[in-house]
Tab-separated table of C-alpha atoms in Angstrom:
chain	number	residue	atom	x	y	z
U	6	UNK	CA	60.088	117.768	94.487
U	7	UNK	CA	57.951	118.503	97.217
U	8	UNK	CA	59.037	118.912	101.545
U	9	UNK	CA	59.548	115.612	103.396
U	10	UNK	CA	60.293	113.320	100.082
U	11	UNK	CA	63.131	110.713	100.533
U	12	UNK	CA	65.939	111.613	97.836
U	13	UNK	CA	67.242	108.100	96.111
U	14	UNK	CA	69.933	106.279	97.891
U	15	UNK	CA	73.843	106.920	96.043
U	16	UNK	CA	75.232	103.905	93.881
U	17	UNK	CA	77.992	104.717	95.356
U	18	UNK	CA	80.252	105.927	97.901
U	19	UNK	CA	84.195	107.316	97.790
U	20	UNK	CA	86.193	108.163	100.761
U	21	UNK	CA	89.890	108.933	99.650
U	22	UNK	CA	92.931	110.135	101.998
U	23	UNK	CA	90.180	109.601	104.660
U	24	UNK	CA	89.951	110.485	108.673
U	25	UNK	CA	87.156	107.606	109.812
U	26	UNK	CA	88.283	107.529	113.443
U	27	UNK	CA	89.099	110.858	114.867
U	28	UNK	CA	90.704	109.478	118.014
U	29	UNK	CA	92.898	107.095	116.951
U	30	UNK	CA	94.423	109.590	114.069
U	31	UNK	CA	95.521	111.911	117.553
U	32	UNK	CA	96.495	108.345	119.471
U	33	UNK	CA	98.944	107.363	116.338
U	34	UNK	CA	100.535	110.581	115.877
U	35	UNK	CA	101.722	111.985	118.820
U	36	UNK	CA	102.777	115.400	116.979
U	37	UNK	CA	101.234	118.537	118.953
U	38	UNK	CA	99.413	119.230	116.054
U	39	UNK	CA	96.923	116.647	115.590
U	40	UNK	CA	95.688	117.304	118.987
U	41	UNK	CA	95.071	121.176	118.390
U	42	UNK	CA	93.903	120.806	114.556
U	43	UNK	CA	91.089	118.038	116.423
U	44	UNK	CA	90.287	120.624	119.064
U	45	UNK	CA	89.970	123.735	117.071
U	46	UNK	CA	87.766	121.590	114.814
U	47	UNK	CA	85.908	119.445	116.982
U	48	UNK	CA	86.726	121.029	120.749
U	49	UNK	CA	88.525	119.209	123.718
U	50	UNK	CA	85.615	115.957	124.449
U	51	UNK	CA	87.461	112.708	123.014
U	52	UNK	CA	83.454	111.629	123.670
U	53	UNK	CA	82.756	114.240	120.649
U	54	UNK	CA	85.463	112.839	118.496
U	55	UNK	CA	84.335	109.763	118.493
U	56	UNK	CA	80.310	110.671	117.521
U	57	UNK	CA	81.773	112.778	114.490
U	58	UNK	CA	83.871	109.506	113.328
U	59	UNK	CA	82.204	107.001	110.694
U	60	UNK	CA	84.405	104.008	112.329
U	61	UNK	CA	82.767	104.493	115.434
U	62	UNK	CA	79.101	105.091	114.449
U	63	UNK	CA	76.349	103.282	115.868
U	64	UNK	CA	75.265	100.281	113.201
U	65	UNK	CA	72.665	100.978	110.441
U	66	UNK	CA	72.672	104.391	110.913
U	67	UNK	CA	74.951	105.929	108.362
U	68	UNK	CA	74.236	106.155	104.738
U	69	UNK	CA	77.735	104.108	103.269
U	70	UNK	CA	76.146	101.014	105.629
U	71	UNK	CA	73.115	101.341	102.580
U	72	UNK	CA	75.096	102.175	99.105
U	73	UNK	CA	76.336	99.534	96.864
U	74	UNK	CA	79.564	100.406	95.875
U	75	UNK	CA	82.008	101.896	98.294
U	76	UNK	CA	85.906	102.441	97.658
U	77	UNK	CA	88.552	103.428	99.973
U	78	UNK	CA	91.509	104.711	99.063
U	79	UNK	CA	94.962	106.103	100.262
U	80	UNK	CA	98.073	106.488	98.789
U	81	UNK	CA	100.983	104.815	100.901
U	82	UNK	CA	102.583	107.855	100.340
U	83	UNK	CA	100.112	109.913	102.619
U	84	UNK	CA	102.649	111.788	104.763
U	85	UNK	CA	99.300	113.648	106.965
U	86	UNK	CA	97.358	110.599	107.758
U	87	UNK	CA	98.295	106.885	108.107
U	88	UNK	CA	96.927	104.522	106.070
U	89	UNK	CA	95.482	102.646	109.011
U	90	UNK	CA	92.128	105.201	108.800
U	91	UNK	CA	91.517	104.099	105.477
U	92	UNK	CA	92.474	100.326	106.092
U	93	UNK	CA	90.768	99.611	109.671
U	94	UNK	CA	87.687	101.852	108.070
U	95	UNK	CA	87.336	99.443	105.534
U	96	UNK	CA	87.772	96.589	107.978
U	97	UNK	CA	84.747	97.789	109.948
U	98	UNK	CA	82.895	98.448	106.535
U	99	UNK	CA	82.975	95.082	105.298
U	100	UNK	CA	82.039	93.698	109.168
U	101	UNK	CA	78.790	95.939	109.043
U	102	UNK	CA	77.713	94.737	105.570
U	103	UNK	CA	75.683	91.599	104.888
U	104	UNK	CA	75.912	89.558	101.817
U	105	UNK	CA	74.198	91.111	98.788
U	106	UNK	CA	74.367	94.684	100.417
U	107	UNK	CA	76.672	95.451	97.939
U	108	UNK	CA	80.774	95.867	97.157
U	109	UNK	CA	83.118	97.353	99.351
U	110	UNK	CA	86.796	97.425	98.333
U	111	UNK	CA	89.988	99.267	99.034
U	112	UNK	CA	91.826	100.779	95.674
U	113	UNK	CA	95.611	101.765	96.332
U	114	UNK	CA	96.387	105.846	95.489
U	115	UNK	CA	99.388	107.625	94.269
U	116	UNK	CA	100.774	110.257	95.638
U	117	UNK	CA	101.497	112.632	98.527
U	118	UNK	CA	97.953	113.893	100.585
U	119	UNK	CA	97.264	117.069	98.660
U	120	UNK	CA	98.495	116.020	95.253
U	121	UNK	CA	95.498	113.564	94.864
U	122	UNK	CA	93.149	116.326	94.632
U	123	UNK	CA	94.663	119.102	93.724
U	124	UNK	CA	96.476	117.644	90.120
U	125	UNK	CA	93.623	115.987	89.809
U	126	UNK	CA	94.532	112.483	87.437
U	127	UNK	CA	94.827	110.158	90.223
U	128	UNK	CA	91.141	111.182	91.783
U	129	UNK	CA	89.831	111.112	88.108
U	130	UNK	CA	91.260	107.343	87.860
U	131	UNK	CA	89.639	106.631	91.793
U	132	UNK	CA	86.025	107.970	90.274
U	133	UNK	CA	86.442	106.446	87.069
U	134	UNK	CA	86.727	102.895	88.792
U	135	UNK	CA	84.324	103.805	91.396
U	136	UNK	CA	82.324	104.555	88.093
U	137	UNK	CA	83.073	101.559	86.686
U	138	UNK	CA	82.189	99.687	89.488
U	139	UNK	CA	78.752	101.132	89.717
U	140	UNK	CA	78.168	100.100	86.569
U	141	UNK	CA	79.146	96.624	87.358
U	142	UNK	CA	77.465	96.007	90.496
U	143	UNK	CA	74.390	96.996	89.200
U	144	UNK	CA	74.009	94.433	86.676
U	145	UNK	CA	74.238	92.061	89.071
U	146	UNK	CA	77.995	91.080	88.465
U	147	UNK	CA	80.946	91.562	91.381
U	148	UNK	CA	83.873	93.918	91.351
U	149	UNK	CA	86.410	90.199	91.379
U	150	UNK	CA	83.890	89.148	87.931
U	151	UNK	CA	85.400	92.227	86.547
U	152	UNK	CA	89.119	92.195	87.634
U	153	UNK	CA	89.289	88.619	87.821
U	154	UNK	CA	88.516	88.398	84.013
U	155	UNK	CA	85.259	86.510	84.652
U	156	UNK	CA	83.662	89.265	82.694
């Protein structure tokens, strides 16, 4: 593949245990040490924290806006970030997306924060329906076809 050729657009898109708005995660916990883990990554401008969050991105200009299948998940038992990032991200997902650009859905997660990835069964399940999903959608069928037993 030569310089300057477009790479194919991902089937598919997974954001699990997410941070989608960087601002609201330091507005909601009021523990010191959102606020300094957000500065030392992002420094002190809220006005930066909001361009590096995918919530607050302008519209049509991220790449999840142009996949067809995106999942979030969270586990309710999340004890570093509330499950309103992954909830109000999807929110704003499936506000941005027309009909036929594709499935966006939320798919509940066990477990604390770091257990999802680091034991490693509960991710494989997330991919494996993300996966499946793929799959799915791209014969022209729905993620409720499939779950709703129309398939």
């Amino acid at each position: 593949m030569e310089g300057g050729e477009k790479l194919p657009l991902p089937l598919g898109m997974l954001g699990s245990e997410g941070i989608y708005d960087i601002p609201s995660l330091v507005e909601r916990n009021k523990h010191p040490f959102y606020r300094e883990f957000v500065v030392s990554a992002f420094g002190p401008s809220e006005a930066t924290w909001a361009a590096a969050s995918p919530r607050q991105a302008a519209t049509g200009s991220k790449l999840w806006e142009k996949t067809e299948v995106l999942i979030i998940s969270h586990s309710d038992d999340d004890e570093y970030v509330e499950k309103e990032q992954s909830t109000d991200m999807l929110e704003h997902i499936k506000a941005t997306k027309k009909d036929g650009q594709g499935q966006a859905v939320y798919l509940p997660a066990e477990g604390k924060h770091d257990e999802i990835h680091e034991k490693g069964v509960e991710m494989a399940r997330i991919v494996g329906t993300g996966l499946e999903m793929v799959w799915v959608v791209g014969w022209g069928a729905s993620w409720e076809d499939v779950r709703g037993g129309r398939m």
